[in-house]
Amino acid sequence: MPENGRVSDVRHVDVRHVLVLPDRDSAEAVAEELPDRFPVDEEPQLVRDALAGEDDAEDAQWLVVVEDPAKRLDSAALDAFAAEYDGWLETP
């Protein structure tokens, strides 16, 4: 037990990478190709992200969410990969 009598609060923090793509086709292509190019344990998730105040599906970005609990994925490499599809890696 630590000297101050308190047990340290150690929390496991999962890392989540969010790639932002301009349309659904790009997001689906990224989600399909990502496991071939990067060591991911789980299938990437697709999420539609409507822009604030917009109802039109054409005004939506698509997100590819990648869980990385082992912190094995390189952010710069993910950003470059997303850029191949006119997207980017969202920074926290």
Short mmCIF file of N, CA and C in Angstrom, two decimals:
data_model
loop_
_atom_site.label_atom_id
_atom_site.label_comp_id
_atom_site.label_asym_id
_atom_site.label_seq_id
_atom_site.Cartn_x
_atom_site.Cartn_y
_atom_site.Cartn_z
N MET A 1 0.85 -1.17 0.00
CA MET A 1 0.00 0.00 0.00
C MET A 1 0.90 1.24 0.00
N PRO A 2 0.55 2.26 -0.78
CA PRO A 2 1.36 3.47 -0.82
C PRO A 2 1.47 4.12 0.55
N GLU A 3 2.49 4.95 0.68
CA GLU A 3 2.79 5.59 1.94
C GLU A 3 1.64 6.44 2.47
N ASN A 4 0.86 7.07 1.59
CA ASN A 4 -0.22 7.93 2.03
C ASN A 4 -1.49 7.15 2.40
N GLY A 5 -1.44 5.83 2.31
CA GLY A 5 -2.56 5.00 2.70
C GLY A 5 -3.62 4.84 1.63
N ARG A 6 -3.43 5.45 0.49
CA ARG A 6 -4.40 5.36 -0.60
C ARG A 6 -3.92 4.38 -1.67
N VAL A 7 -4.84 3.68 -2.21
CA VAL A 7 -4.53 2.79 -3.32
C VAL A 7 -4.67 3.62 -4.59
N SER A 8 -3.68 3.55 -5.45
CA SER A 8 -3.74 4.36 -6.67
C SER A 8 -4.88 3.89 -7.56
N ASP A 9 -5.48 4.83 -8.25
CA ASP A 9 -6.60 4.56 -9.14
C ASP A 9 -6.04 4.40 -10.56
N VAL A 10 -5.77 3.18 -10.94
CA VAL A 10 -5.22 2.91 -12.26
C VAL A 10 -6.37 2.51 -13.17
N ARG A 11 -6.50 3.24 -14.27
CA ARG A 11 -7.58 2.95 -15.21
C ARG A 11 -7.01 2.62 -16.57
N HIS A 12 -7.58 1.62 -17.19
CA HIS A 12 -7.19 1.26 -18.54
C HIS A 12 -7.94 2.19 -19.51
N VAL A 13 -7.19 2.90 -20.31
CA VAL A 13 -7.80 3.84 -21.24
C VAL A 13 -7.73 3.24 -22.64
N ASP A 14 -8.89 3.03 -23.23
CA ASP A 14 -8.92 2.53 -24.60
C ASP A 14 -8.65 3.68 -25.55
N VAL A 15 -7.98 3.37 -26.63
CA VAL A 15 -7.70 4.37 -27.64
C VAL A 15 -8.66 4.12 -28.80
N ARG A 16 -9.26 5.19 -29.25
CA ARG A 16 -10.19 5.11 -30.38
C ARG A 16 -9.74 6.13 -31.42
N HIS A 17 -9.59 5.67 -32.65
CA HIS A 17 -9.22 6.55 -33.75
C HIS A 17 -10.48 6.77 -34.59
N VAL A 18 -10.68 8.01 -35.01
CA VAL A 18 -11.83 8.36 -35.82
C VAL A 18 -11.34 8.96 -37.13
N LEU A 19 -11.62 8.25 -38.22
CA LEU A 19 -11.27 8.75 -39.55
C LEU A 19 -12.52 9.38 -40.14
N VAL A 20 -12.40 10.59 -40.66
CA VAL A 20 -13.52 11.33 -41.22
C VAL A 20 -13.42 11.26 -42.74
N LEU A 21 -14.50 10.79 -43.38
CA LEU A 21 -14.52 10.63 -44.82
C LEU A 21 -15.66 11.45 -45.42
N PRO A 22 -15.52 11.87 -46.67
CA PRO A 22 -16.51 12.76 -47.27
C PRO A 22 -17.84 12.11 -47.64
N ASP A 23 -17.85 10.79 -47.82
CA ASP A 23 -19.09 10.13 -48.23
C ASP A 23 -19.08 8.67 -47.82
N ARG A 24 -20.23 8.04 -47.96
CA ARG A 24 -20.38 6.65 -47.53
C ARG A 24 -19.49 5.69 -48.33
N ASP A 25 -19.40 5.90 -49.63
CA ASP A 25 -18.58 5.00 -50.45
C ASP A 25 -17.12 5.01 -49.99
N SER A 26 -16.60 6.19 -49.71
CA SER A 26 -15.23 6.30 -49.23
C SER A 26 -15.07 5.61 -47.88
N ALA A 27 -16.03 5.84 -46.99
CA ALA A 27 -15.96 5.23 -45.66
C ALA A 27 -16.02 3.71 -45.75
N GLU A 28 -16.88 3.19 -46.61
CA GLU A 28 -16.96 1.73 -46.76
C GLU A 28 -15.67 1.16 -47.32
N ALA A 29 -15.06 1.87 -48.27
CA ALA A 29 -13.79 1.41 -48.86
C ALA A 29 -12.69 1.41 -47.79
N VAL A 30 -12.63 2.46 -46.99
CA VAL A 30 -11.63 2.55 -45.92
C VAL A 30 -11.85 1.43 -44.91
N ALA A 31 -13.09 1.23 -44.48
CA ALA A 31 -13.38 0.18 -43.49
C ALA A 31 -13.03 -1.20 -44.03
N GLU A 32 -13.22 -1.41 -45.32
CA GLU A 32 -12.91 -2.71 -45.92
C GLU A 32 -11.40 -2.93 -46.05
N GLU A 33 -10.67 -1.88 -46.43
CA GLU A 33 -9.23 -2.01 -46.67
C GLU A 33 -8.39 -1.90 -45.40
N LEU A 34 -8.90 -1.21 -44.40
CA LEU A 34 -8.13 -0.94 -43.19
C LEU A 34 -7.54 -2.19 -42.53
N PRO A 35 -8.32 -3.27 -42.35
CA PRO A 35 -7.73 -4.47 -41.72
C PRO A 35 -6.61 -5.12 -42.54
N ASP A 36 -6.57 -4.86 -43.84
CA ASP A 36 -5.49 -5.40 -44.67
C ASP A 36 -4.20 -4.60 -44.51
N ARG A 37 -4.33 -3.34 -44.09
CA ARG A 37 -3.16 -2.46 -44.00
C ARG A 37 -2.69 -2.18 -42.58
N PHE A 38 -3.56 -2.41 -41.60
CA PHE A 38 -3.22 -2.10 -40.21
C PHE A 38 -3.61 -3.27 -39.31
N PRO A 39 -2.87 -3.44 -38.21
CA PRO A 39 -3.16 -4.54 -37.28
C PRO A 39 -4.33 -4.21 -36.35
N VAL A 40 -5.55 -4.43 -36.82
CA VAL A 40 -6.72 -4.15 -35.99
C VAL A 40 -7.31 -5.47 -35.49
N ASP A 41 -7.83 -5.44 -34.27
CA ASP A 41 -8.42 -6.63 -33.67
C ASP A 41 -9.91 -6.72 -33.93
N GLU A 42 -10.55 -5.56 -34.09
CA GLU A 42 -12.00 -5.51 -34.30
C GLU A 42 -12.31 -4.87 -35.63
N GLU A 43 -13.45 -5.23 -36.17
CA GLU A 43 -13.90 -4.63 -37.41
C GLU A 43 -14.21 -3.15 -37.18
N PRO A 44 -13.72 -2.27 -38.07
CA PRO A 44 -14.03 -0.84 -37.93
C PRO A 44 -15.54 -0.60 -38.03
N GLN A 45 -16.01 0.43 -37.34
CA GLN A 45 -17.43 0.77 -37.34
C GLN A 45 -17.67 1.99 -38.23
N LEU A 46 -18.75 1.96 -38.99
CA LEU A 46 -19.15 3.10 -39.81
C LEU A 46 -20.23 3.89 -39.09
N VAL A 47 -20.07 5.22 -39.08
CA VAL A 47 -21.04 6.09 -38.42
C VAL A 47 -21.30 7.28 -39.33
N ARG A 48 -22.58 7.59 -39.56
CA ARG A 48 -22.94 8.77 -40.34
C ARG A 48 -22.93 9.97 -39.41
N ASP A 49 -22.27 11.04 -39.82
CA ASP A 49 -22.15 12.24 -39.00
C ASP A 49 -22.74 13.41 -39.76
N ALA A 50 -24.02 13.71 -39.53
CA ALA A 50 -24.67 14.83 -40.21
C ALA A 50 -24.09 16.13 -39.70
N LEU A 51 -23.82 17.05 -40.60
CA LEU A 51 -23.30 18.35 -40.21
C LEU A 51 -24.40 19.14 -39.50
N ALA A 52 -24.01 19.95 -38.56
CA ALA A 52 -24.97 20.70 -37.75
C ALA A 52 -25.94 21.49 -38.61
N GLY A 53 -27.22 21.29 -38.35
CA GLY A 53 -28.25 22.04 -39.06
C GLY A 53 -28.58 21.52 -40.44
N GLU A 54 -27.99 20.45 -40.85
CA GLU A 54 -28.23 19.91 -42.19
C GLU A 54 -29.07 18.64 -42.11
N ASP A 55 -30.11 18.58 -42.94
CA ASP A 55 -30.96 17.39 -42.98
C ASP A 55 -30.67 16.52 -44.19
N ASP A 56 -30.05 17.10 -45.19
CA ASP A 56 -29.80 16.41 -46.45
C ASP A 56 -28.68 15.37 -46.27
N ALA A 57 -28.93 14.15 -46.70
CA ALA A 57 -27.92 13.08 -46.59
C ALA A 57 -26.65 13.42 -47.35
N GLU A 58 -26.75 14.28 -48.36
CA GLU A 58 -25.58 14.67 -49.13
C GLU A 58 -24.63 15.52 -48.28
N ASP A 59 -25.13 16.14 -47.21
CA ASP A 59 -24.32 16.99 -46.36
C ASP A 59 -23.81 16.24 -45.14
N ALA A 60 -23.60 14.97 -45.27
CA ALA A 60 -23.13 14.16 -44.14
C ALA A 60 -21.71 13.69 -44.40
N GLN A 61 -20.93 13.69 -43.35
CA GLN A 61 -19.63 13.05 -43.40
C GLN A 61 -19.82 11.66 -42.82
N TRP A 62 -18.91 10.79 -43.14
CA TRP A 62 -18.95 9.44 -42.58
C TRP A 62 -17.70 9.22 -41.76
N LEU A 63 -17.87 8.56 -40.64
CA LEU A 63 -16.77 8.27 -39.74
C LEU A 63 -16.47 6.79 -39.76
N VAL A 64 -15.20 6.47 -39.72
CA VAL A 64 -14.75 5.09 -39.53
C VAL A 64 -14.07 5.08 -38.17
N VAL A 65 -14.66 4.34 -37.23
CA VAL A 65 -14.16 4.30 -35.86
C VAL A 65 -13.37 3.01 -35.68
N VAL A 66 -12.13 3.17 -35.21
CA VAL A 66 -11.22 2.03 -35.05
C VAL A 66 -10.78 1.97 -33.59
N GLU A 67 -11.08 0.88 -32.94
CA GLU A 67 -10.64 0.67 -31.56
C GLU A 67 -9.19 0.19 -31.57
N ASP A 68 -8.37 0.73 -30.66
CA ASP A 68 -6.95 0.39 -30.61
C ASP A 68 -6.49 0.26 -29.16
N PRO A 69 -7.05 -0.72 -28.43
CA PRO A 69 -6.71 -0.83 -27.01
C PRO A 69 -5.23 -1.12 -26.74
N ALA A 70 -4.55 -1.75 -27.69
CA ALA A 70 -3.13 -2.06 -27.52
C ALA A 70 -2.23 -0.91 -27.96
N LYS A 71 -2.83 0.16 -28.48
CA LYS A 71 -2.10 1.35 -28.94
C LYS A 71 -1.03 0.99 -29.96
N ARG A 72 -1.41 0.16 -30.94
CA ARG A 72 -0.47 -0.30 -31.97
C ARG A 72 -0.53 0.53 -33.23
N LEU A 73 -1.58 1.32 -33.42
CA LEU A 73 -1.77 2.02 -34.68
C LEU A 73 -1.08 3.38 -34.66
N ASP A 74 -0.42 3.70 -35.76
CA ASP A 74 0.29 4.97 -35.92
C ASP A 74 -0.67 6.04 -36.45
N SER A 75 -0.84 7.10 -35.69
CA SER A 75 -1.78 8.16 -36.07
C SER A 75 -1.43 8.79 -37.41
N ALA A 76 -0.15 9.04 -37.65
CA ALA A 76 0.26 9.65 -38.92
C ALA A 76 -0.05 8.73 -40.10
N ALA A 77 0.15 7.44 -39.92
CA ALA A 77 -0.15 6.49 -40.99
C ALA A 77 -1.65 6.41 -41.24
N LEU A 78 -2.45 6.45 -40.18
CA LEU A 78 -3.91 6.45 -40.35
C LEU A 78 -4.37 7.72 -41.06
N ASP A 79 -3.79 8.86 -40.72
CA ASP A 79 -4.14 10.12 -41.36
C ASP A 79 -3.80 10.07 -42.84
N ALA A 80 -2.63 9.55 -43.17
CA ALA A 80 -2.22 9.44 -44.58
C ALA A 80 -3.14 8.48 -45.33
N PHE A 81 -3.54 7.40 -44.69
CA PHE A 81 -4.45 6.43 -45.30
C PHE A 81 -5.80 7.10 -45.60
N ALA A 82 -6.35 7.83 -44.62
CA ALA A 82 -7.62 8.52 -44.82
C ALA A 82 -7.50 9.56 -45.93
N ALA A 83 -6.35 10.22 -46.03
CA ALA A 83 -6.14 11.24 -47.05
C ALA A 83 -6.21 10.66 -48.47
N GLU A 84 -5.88 9.39 -48.60
CA GLU A 84 -6.00 8.72 -49.90
C GLU A 84 -7.44 8.71 -50.39
N TYR A 85 -8.39 8.87 -49.46
CA TYR A 85 -9.82 8.89 -49.78
C TYR A 85 -10.43 10.26 -49.49
N ASP A 86 -9.59 11.31 -49.52
CA ASP A 86 -10.01 12.69 -49.26
C ASP A 86 -10.56 12.87 -47.85
N GLY A 87 -10.02 12.13 -46.91
CA GLY A 87 -10.44 12.23 -45.53
C GLY A 87 -9.27 12.60 -44.63
N TRP A 88 -9.49 12.48 -43.33
CA TRP A 88 -8.45 12.79 -42.36
C TRP A 88 -8.74 12.05 -41.06
N LEU A 89 -7.70 12.01 -40.21
CA LEU A 89 -7.84 11.44 -38.87
C LEU A 89 -8.22 12.57 -37.93
N GLU A 90 -9.34 12.42 -37.24
CA GLU A 90 -9.80 13.43 -36.29
C GLU A 90 -8.87 13.39 -35.09
N THR A 91 -8.45 14.57 -34.63
CA THR A 91 -7.61 14.63 -33.44
C THR A 91 -8.48 14.95 -32.23
N PRO A 92 -8.16 14.33 -31.09
CA PRO A 92 -8.99 14.54 -29.90
C PRO A 92 -8.95 15.97 -29.40
#
